[in-house]
Coordinates of C-alpha atoms and ligand atoms in Angstrom, one line a residue:
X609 CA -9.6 79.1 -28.6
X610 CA -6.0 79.0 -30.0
X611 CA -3.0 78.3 -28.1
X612 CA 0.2 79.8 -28.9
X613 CA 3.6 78.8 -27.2
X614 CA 7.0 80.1 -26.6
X615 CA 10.1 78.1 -25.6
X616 CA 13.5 79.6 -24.8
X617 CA 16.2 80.4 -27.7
X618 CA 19.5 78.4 -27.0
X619 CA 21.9 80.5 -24.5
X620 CA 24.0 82.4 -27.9
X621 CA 20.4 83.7 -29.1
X622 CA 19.1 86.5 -27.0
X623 CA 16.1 87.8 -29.2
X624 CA 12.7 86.2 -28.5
X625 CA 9.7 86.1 -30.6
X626 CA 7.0 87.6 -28.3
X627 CA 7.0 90.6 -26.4
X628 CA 4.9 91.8 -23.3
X629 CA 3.7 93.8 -25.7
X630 CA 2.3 91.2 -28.7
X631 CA 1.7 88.7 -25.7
X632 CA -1.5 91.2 -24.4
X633 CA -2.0 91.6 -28.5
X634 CA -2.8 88.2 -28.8
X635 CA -4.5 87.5 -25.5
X636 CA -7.0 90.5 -26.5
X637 CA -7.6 88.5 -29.6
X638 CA -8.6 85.2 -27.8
X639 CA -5.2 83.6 -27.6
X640 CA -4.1 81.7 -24.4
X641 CA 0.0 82.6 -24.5
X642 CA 2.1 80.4 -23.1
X643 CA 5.8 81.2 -22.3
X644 CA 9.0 79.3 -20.9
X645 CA 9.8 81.3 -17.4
X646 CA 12.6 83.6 -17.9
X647 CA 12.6 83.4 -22.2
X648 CA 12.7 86.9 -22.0
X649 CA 15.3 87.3 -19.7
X650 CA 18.3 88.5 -22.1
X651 CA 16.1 91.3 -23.7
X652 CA 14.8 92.2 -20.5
X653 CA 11.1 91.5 -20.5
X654 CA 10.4 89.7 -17.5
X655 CA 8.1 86.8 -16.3
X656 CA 6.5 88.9 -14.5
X657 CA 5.7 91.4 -17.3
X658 CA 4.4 88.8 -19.5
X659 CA 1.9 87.5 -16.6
X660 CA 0.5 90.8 -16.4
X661 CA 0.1 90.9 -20.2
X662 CA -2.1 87.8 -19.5
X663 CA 0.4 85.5 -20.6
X664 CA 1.1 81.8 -18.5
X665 CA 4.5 81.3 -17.6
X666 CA 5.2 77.4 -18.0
X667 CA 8.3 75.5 -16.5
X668 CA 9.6 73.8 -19.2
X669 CA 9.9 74.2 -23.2
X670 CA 7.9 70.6 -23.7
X671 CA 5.3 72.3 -21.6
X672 CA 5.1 75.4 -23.7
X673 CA 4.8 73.6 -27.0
X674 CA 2.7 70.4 -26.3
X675 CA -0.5 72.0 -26.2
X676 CA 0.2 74.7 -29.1
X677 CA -1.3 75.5 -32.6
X678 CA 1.3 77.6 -33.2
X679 CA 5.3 77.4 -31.5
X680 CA 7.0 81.1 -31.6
X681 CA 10.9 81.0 -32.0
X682 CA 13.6 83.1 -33.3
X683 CA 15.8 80.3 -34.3
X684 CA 15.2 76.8 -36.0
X685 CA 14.6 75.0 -33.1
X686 CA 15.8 71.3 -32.2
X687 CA 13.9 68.2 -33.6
X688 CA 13.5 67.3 -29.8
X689 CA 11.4 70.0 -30.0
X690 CA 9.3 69.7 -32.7
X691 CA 8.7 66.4 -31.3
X692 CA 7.4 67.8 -28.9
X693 CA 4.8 70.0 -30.4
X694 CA 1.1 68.6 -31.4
X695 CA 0.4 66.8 -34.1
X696 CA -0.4 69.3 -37.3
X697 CA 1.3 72.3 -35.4
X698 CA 2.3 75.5 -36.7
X699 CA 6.1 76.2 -36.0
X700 CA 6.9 79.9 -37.1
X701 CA 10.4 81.4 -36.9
X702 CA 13.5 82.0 -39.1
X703 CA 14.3 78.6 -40.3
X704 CA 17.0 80.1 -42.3
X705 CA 15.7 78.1 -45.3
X706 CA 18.9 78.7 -47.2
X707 CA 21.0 76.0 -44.7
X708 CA 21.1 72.8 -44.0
X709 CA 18.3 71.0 -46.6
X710 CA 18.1 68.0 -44.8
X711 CA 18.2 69.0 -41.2
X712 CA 14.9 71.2 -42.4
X713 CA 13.4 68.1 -44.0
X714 CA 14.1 66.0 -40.7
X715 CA 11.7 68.6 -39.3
X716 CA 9.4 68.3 -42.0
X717 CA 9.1 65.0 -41.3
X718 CA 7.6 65.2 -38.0
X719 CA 4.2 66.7 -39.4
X720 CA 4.3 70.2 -38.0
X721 CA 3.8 72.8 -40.3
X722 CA 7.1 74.8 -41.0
X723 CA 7.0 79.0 -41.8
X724 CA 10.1 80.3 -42.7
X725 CA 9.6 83.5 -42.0
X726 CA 12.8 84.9 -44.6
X727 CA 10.4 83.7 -47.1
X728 CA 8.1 86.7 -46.8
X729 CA 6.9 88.4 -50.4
X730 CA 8.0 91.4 -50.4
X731 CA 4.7 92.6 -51.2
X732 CA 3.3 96.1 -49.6
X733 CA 0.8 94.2 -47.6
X734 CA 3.6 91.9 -46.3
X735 CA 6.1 94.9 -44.9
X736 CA 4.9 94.5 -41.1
X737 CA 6.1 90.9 -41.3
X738 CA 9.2 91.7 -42.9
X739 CA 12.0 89.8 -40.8
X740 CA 14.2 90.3 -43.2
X741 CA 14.2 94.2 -42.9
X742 CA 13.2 94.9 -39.4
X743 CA 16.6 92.8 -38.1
X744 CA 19.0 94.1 -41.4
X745 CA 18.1 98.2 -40.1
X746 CA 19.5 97.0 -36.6
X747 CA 22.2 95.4 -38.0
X748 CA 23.1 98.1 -40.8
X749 CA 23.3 100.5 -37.3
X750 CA 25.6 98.4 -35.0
X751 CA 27.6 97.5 -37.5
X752 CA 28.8 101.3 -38.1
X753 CA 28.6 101.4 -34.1
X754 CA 31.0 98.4 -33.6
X755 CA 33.0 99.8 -36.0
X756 CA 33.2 103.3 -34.1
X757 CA 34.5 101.5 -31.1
X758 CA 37.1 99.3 -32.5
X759 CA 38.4 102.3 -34.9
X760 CA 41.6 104.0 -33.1
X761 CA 40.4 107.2 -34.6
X762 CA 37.2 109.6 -34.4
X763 CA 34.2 109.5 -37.1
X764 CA 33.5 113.2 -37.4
X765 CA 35.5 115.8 -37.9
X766 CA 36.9 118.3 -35.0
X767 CA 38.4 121.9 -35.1
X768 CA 39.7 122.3 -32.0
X769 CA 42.6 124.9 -30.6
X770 CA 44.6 122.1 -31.1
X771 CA 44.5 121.6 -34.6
X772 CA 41.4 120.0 -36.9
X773 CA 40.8 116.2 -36.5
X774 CA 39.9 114.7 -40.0
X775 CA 36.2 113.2 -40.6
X776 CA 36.8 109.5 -41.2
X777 CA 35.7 108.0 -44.9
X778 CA 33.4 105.3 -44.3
X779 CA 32.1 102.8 -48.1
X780 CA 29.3 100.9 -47.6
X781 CA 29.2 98.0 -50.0
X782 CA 25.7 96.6 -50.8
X783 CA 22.9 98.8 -50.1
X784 CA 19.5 97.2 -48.8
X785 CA 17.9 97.6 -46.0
X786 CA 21.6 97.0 -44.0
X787 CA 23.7 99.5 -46.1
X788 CA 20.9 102.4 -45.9
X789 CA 20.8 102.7 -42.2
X790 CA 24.8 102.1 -42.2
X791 CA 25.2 105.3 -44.2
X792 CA 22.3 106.7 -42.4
X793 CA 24.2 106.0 -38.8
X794 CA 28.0 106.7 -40.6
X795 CA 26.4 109.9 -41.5
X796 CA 25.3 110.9 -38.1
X797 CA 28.5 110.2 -36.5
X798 CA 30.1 112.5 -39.3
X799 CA 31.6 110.8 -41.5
X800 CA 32.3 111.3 -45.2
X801 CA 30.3 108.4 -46.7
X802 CA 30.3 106.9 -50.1
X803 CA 28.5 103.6 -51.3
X804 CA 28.2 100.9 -53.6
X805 CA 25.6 98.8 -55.4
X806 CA 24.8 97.0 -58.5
X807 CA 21.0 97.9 -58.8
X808 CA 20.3 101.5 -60.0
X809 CA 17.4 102.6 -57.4
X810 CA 20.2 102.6 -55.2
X811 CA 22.1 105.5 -56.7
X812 CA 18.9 107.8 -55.7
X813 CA 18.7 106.6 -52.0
X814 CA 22.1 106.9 -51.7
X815 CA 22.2 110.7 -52.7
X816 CA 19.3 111.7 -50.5
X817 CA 21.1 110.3 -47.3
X818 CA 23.9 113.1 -48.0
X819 CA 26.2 110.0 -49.3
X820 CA 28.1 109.5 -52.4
X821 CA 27.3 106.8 -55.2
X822 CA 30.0 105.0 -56.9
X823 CA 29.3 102.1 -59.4
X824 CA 30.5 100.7 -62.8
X825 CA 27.2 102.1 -64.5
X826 CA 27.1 100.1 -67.4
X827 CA 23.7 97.9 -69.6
X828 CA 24.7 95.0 -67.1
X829 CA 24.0 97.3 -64.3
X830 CA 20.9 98.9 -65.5
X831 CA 19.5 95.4 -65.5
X832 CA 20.7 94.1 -62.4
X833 CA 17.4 94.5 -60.1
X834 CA 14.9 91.2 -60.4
X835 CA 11.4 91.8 -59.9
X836 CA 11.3 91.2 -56.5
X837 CA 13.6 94.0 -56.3
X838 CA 16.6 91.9 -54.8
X839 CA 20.6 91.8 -57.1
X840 CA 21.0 89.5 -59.6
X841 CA 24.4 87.5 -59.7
X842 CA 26.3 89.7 -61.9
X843 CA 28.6 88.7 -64.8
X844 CA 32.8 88.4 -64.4
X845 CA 33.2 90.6 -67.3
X846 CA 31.3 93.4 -64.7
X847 CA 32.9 91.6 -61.8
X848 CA 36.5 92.8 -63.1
X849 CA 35.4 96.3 -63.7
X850 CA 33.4 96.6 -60.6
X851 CA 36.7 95.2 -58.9
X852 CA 39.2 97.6 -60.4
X853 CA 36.7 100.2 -59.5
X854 CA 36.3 99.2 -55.9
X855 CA 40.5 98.5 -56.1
X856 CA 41.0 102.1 -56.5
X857 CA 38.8 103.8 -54.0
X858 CA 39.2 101.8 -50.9
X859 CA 42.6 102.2 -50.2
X860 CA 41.5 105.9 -49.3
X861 CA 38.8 104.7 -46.9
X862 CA 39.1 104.0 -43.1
X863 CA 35.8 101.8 -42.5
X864 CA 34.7 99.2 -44.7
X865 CA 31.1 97.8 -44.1
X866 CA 29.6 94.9 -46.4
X867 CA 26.7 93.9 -46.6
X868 CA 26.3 92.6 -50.2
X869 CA 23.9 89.3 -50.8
X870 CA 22.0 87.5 -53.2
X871 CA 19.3 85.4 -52.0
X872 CA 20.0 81.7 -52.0
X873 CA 23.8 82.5 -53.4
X874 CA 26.8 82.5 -51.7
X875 CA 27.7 86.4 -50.7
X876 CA 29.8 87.8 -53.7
X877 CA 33.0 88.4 -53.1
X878 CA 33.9 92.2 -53.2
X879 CA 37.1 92.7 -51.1
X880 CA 40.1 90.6 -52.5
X881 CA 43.2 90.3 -49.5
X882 CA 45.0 92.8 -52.0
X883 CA 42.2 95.4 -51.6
X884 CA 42.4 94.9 -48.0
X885 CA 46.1 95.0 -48.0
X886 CA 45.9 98.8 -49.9
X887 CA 44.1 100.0 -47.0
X888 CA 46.0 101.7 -44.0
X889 CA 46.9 100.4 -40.7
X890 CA 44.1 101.0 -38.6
X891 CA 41.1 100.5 -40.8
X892 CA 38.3 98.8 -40.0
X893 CA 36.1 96.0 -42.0
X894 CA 32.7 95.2 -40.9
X895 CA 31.4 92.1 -43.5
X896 CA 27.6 92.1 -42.6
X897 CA 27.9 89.0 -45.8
X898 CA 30.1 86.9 -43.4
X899 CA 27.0 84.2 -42.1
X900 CA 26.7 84.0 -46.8
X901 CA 30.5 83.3 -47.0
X902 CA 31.1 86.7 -46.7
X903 CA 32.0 90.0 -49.0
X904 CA 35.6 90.4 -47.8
X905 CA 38.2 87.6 -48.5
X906 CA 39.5 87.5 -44.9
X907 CA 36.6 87.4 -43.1
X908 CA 35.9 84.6 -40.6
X909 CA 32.3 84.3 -39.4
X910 CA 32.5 84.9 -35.5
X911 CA 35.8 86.4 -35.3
X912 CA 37.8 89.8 -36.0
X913 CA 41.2 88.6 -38.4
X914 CA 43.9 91.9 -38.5
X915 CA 45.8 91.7 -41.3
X916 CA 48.7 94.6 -41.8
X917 CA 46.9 96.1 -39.1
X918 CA 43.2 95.9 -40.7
X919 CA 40.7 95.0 -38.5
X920 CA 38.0 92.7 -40.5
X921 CA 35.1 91.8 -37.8
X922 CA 33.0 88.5 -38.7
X923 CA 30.5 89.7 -35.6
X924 CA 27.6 87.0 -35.9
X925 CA 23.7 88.1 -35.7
X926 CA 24.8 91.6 -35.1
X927 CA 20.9 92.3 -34.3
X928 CA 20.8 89.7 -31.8
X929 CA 23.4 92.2 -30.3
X930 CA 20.3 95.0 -29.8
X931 CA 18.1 92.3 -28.7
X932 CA 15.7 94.5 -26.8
X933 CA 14.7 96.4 -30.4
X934 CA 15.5 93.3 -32.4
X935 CA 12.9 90.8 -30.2
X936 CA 10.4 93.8 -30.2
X937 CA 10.4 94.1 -33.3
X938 CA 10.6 90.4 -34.9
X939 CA 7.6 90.1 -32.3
X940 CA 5.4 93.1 -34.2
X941 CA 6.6 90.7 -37.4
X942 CA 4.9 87.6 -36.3
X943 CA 2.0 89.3 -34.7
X944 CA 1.3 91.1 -38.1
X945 CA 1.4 87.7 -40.0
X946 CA -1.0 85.4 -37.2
X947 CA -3.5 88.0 -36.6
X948 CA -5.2 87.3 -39.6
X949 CA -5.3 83.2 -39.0
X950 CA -7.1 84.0 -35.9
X951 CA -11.0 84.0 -36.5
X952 CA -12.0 87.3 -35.0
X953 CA -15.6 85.9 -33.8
X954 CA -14.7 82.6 -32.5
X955 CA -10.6 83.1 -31.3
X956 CA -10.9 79.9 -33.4
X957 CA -7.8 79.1 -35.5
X958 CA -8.2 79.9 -39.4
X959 CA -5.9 79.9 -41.9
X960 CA -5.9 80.5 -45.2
X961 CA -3.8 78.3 -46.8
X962 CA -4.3 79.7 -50.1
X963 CA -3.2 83.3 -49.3
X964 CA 0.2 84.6 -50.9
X965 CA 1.6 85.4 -47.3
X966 CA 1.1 82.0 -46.0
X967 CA 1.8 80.0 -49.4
X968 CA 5.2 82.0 -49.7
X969 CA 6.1 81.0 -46.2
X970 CA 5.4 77.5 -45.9
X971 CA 7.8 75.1 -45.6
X972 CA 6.6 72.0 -44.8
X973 CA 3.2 70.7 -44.3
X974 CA 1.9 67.5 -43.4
X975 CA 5.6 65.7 -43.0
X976 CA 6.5 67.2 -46.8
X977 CA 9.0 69.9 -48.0
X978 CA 6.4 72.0 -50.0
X979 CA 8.6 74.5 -51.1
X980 CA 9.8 73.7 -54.1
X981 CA 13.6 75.8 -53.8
X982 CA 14.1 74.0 -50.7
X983 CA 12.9 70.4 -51.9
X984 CA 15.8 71.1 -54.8
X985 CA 18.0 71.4 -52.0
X986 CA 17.2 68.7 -50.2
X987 CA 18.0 66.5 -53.6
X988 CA 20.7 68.5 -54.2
X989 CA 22.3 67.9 -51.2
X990 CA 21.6 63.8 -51.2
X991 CA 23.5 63.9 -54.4
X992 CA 27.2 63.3 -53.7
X993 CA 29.8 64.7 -56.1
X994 CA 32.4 61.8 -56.8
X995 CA 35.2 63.3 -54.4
X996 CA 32.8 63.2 -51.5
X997 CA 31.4 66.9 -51.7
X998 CA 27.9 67.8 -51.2
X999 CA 26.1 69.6 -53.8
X1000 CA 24.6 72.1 -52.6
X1001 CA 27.2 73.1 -49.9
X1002 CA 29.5 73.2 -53.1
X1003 CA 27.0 75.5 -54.7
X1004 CA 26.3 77.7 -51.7
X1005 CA 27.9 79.6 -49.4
X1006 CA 24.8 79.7 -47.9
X1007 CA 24.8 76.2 -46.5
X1008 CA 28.4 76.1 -45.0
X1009 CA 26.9 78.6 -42.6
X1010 CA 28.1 78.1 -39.0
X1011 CA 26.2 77.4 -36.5
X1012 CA 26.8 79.3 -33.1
X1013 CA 28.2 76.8 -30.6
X1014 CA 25.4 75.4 -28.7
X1015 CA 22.7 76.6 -31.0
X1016 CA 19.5 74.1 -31.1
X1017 CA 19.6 74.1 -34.7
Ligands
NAD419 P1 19.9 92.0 -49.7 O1 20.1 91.8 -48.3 O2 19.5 90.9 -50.6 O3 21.3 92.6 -50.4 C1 21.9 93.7 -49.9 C2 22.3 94.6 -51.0 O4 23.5 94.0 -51.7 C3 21.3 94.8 -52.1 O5 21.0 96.2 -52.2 C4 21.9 94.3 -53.3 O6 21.6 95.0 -54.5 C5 23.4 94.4 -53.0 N1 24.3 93.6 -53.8 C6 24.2 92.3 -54.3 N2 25.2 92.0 -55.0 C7 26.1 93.0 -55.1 C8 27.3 93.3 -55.7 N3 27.9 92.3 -56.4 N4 27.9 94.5 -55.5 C9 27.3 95.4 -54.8 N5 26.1 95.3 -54.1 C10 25.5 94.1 -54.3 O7 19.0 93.2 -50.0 P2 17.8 93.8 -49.1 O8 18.3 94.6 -48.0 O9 16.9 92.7 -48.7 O10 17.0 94.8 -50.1 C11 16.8 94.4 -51.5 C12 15.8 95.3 -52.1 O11 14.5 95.0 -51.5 C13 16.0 96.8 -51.9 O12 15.7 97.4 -53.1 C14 15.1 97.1 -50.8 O13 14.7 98.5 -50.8 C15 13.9 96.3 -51.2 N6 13.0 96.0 -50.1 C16 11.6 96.0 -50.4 C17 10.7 95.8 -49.4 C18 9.2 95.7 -49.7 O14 8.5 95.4 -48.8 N7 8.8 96.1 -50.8 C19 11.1 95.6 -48.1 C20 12.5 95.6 -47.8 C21 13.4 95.8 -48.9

């Protein structure tokens, strides 16, 4: 029988990793679930729900991870924590792999098992576990939605008896998972939408959402998708063209959202202040980039900066701010991924360390860093540059990520 445990998130994070729903799931596969009493509370799934799911409600996160195989969380959890869990755990959550090298390997350290679940192939068999995408859709939608309420003006447009009320323009920079359902949602509320991106599949998936493509269509561009589908860092010759580009149309738009990355690199930096300062007072940025260093120059991660009257919002986790969809689905994620480690005879425990899904995901096994990007970092990061500066903060954005006040992590 396997035993799989669920503390609380810190106060700022109100997703959770198991649902009523994936908590009778597992119990139905042999599992005895435990959860912290009132984990669920700020997505609304109550104790009482999960006890009639067949889950135990426990008092105290020690008591929901001490007798565990495998720890649920949404967030990298404290050390106190993973002290707390048994010997040879499993600990499965975003760790957000990309931060903070050593505090991962202070984890490591303790023996649990680490799965960063960012780390995900992006394989077809793999797209039910995909954290990546189920939480970027949410927060491609509320970032156009946030934007809608702080915008002093109306998205579609109006013909009234009164005179016709223009359809806002709305650019989506970047578009992934985050940037289709933004044009997808900007759409829907009427706007006139246009969008960027440096890999060509996009121009297609832009045009079939009713938007309109822009890019510097050049060789460069033409090569710029890797094989695991994701942007390559792109060159400063197409940098400058790209910019001029981008220079010239968005001082006719009135919503800006960003949502431009490249995994393990800082966020590339699309809007300069001069850009911003073309657009009129009023307009609105959204820089989804802004916990990668951020797409727009003025952004500030956690806060919204006006500047001429230009509204740039730095909103953190924006799909911790839909936490009822978010924790539901991130909870169909991990469900996907432990079903198969759970023997369907015996309820025994059973992992196969040697599949693709598991290998990609592991961090840390047996008080080692075993992926070999983040043991880099970790050197990286011990190596001091003569002026004081570490490494890899100076070579990532990524790792100067703020934490939100009072987070475990
Ligand atoms: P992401 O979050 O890494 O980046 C967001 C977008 O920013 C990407 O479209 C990227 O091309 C773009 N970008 C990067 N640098 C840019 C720049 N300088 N200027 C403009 N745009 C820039 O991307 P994502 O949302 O994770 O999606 C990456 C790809 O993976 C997409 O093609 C997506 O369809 C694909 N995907 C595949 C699967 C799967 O299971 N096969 C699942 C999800 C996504």
């Amino acid at each position: 029988m396997i035993t799989i445990g669920v503390p609380a998130e810190s106060p700022e994070e109100p997703r959770i990793g198991l649902t009523p729903e994936t908590a009778k799931k597992l119990v139905k596969l042999g599992a005895t679930v435990l959860i912290r009493s009132d984990a669920g509370f700020s997505s609304h799934f109550s104790d009482d729900e999960y006890k009639a799911a067949g889950a135990e409600i426990v008092a105290t996160d020690e008591d929901a991870v001490k007798s565990a195989d495998i720890v649920l969380t949404v967030r990298r959890p404290s050390l106190a924590l993973v002290q707390a869990m048994k010997q040879g755990s499993m600990l499965i959550a975003m760790l957000d792999p990309y931060s903070d090298a050593n505090g991962l390997q202070t984890l490591a350290k303790t023996g649990a098992s680490l799965f960063a679940m960012e780390l995900m192939p992006r394989i077809s068999r793999a797209q039910s576990m995909d954290v990546l995408s189920s939480q970027a859709n949410l927060a491609g939608y509320k970032a156009v939605v946030d934007a809608a309420a702080e915008f002093d003006r109306a998205l579609p447009m109006m013909m009234t008896a009164a005179g016709t009320v223009p359809a806002a323009r709305v650019f989506v920079m970047g578009v992934g998972v985050a940037g289709l359902q933004a044009i997808a949602t900007a759409r829907r509320l009427g706007a006139i939408v246009t969008a960027t991106d440096v890999r060509p599949a996009a121009k297609e998936q832009v045009a079939s959402l009713g938007a309109k493509f822009i890019a510097v269509e050049d060789e460069e561009f033409k090569q710029a998708e890797t094989a695991a589908g994701y942007a390559k860092e792109m060159s400063d010759e197409y940098k400058k063209k790209q910019a001029a580009l981008v220079a010239d149309h968005v001082k006719t738009q009135d919503i800006v959202i960003t949502t431009a990355l490249i995994p393990g690199r800082p966020a590339p930096k699309l809007l300069s202040k001069a850009m911003i300062e073309s657009m009129r007072p009023g307009s609105i940025i959204v820089d989804l980039a802004v916990e990668r260093g951020g797409n727009a120059e003025l952004a500030k991660a956690g806060e919204v900066v006006e500047h001429n009257g230009v509204r740039i919002m730095g909103k953190l986790n924006l799909s911790g701010a839909i936490p009822v969809n978010a924790s539901s689905l991130y909870a169909r994620n991990l469900l996907a991924f432990i079903e198969p480690m759970i023997d369907k005879k015996s309820g025994a425990l059973a992992v196969n360390w040697n599949d693709e899904l598991v290998r990609g995901t592991l961090v840390a096994r047996d008080g080692m860093i075993v992926n070999t990007m983040i043991a880099e970092r970790v050197v990286a990061s011990k190596t001091k540059t003569r002026n004081g500066t570490d490494v890899a903060a100076k070579n990532d954005g990524a790792a100067k990520r703020p934490v939100p006040k009072g987070s475990k992590a």
